[in-house]
Amino acid sequence: MDTIKSKALSIFSMGEGIIKEEEFEKVMEELTNYNGVYCVGTRMNGLVAIHKRS
């Protein structure tokens, strides 16, 4: 499994995650394959926090 898919699956299963800003678009695109609404939290120092809305 590639890194983008594994990060998206981790965010889906755990409900939150932190990724590198340059991976943001690809991870969000991959998350469209899973049910749920995802919000972008803080962007800081090249990192982005994403969490799943309940």
CSV table of C-alpha atoms in Angstrom, one decimal:
chain,number,residue,atom,x,y,z
A,1,MET,CA,0.0,0.0,0.0
A,2,ASP,CA,1.4,3.4,-0.9
A,3,THR,CA,2.0,6.1,1.6
A,4,ILE,CA,-0.9,8.4,0.5
A,5,LYS,CA,-3.4,5.5,0.8
A,6,SER,CA,-2.1,4.4,4.2
A,7,LYS,CA,-2.2,8.0,5.5
A,8,ALA,CA,-5.8,8.4,4.3
A,9,LEU,CA,-6.8,5.1,5.8
A,10,SER,CA,-5.2,6.0,9.1
A,11,ILE,CA,-7.1,9.4,9.2
A,12,PHE,CA,-10.3,7.5,8.4
A,13,SER,CA,-9.9,4.9,11.0
A,14,MET,CA,-8.5,7.1,13.8
A,15,GLY,CA,-10.6,10.1,13.0
A,16,GLU,CA,-7.6,12.5,12.8
A,17,GLY,CA,-4.1,12.9,11.6
A,18,ILE,CA,-1.3,15.2,10.7
A,19,ILE,CA,0.3,15.2,7.3
A,20,LYS,CA,2.9,17.2,5.3
A,21,GLU,CA,1.4,20.2,3.5
A,22,GLU,CA,2.7,19.0,0.1
A,23,GLU,CA,0.7,15.7,0.6
A,24,PHE,CA,-2.5,17.5,1.5
A,25,GLU,CA,-4.3,17.5,-1.9
A,26,LYS,CA,-3.5,13.9,-2.6
A,27,VAL,CA,-4.6,12.7,0.9
A,28,MET,CA,-7.8,14.7,0.7
A,29,GLU,CA,-8.5,13.2,-2.8
A,30,GLU,CA,-8.0,9.7,-1.4
A,31,LEU,CA,-10.3,10.4,1.5
A,32,THR,CA,-13.2,10.9,-0.9
A,33,ASN,CA,-13.1,7.1,-1.3
A,34,TYR,CA,-14.2,6.8,2.4
A,35,ASN,CA,-17.5,7.9,4.0
A,36,GLY,CA,-17.3,11.0,6.2
A,37,VAL,CA,-16.7,14.7,6.2
A,38,TYR,CA,-13.2,15.9,6.9
A,39,CYS,CA,-12.1,19.3,8.2
A,40,VAL,CA,-8.8,21.0,7.9
A,41,GLY,CA,-7.4,22.2,11.2
A,42,THR,CA,-4.3,24.2,11.8
A,43,ARG,CA,-1.6,24.6,9.2
A,44,MET,CA,1.8,25.2,10.8
A,45,ASN,CA,5.4,24.6,9.9
A,46,GLY,CA,4.6,22.7,6.8
A,47,LEU,CA,2.1,20.4,8.5
A,48,VAL,CA,-1.7,20.2,8.3
A,49,ALA,CA,-4.0,18.7,10.8
A,50,ILE,CA,-7.1,16.9,9.5
A,51,HIS,CA,-10.0,15.5,11.5
A,52,LYS,CA,-13.2,13.7,10.8
A,53,ARG,CA,-16.4,15.4,11.8
A,54,SER,CA,-18.8,13.2,13.7
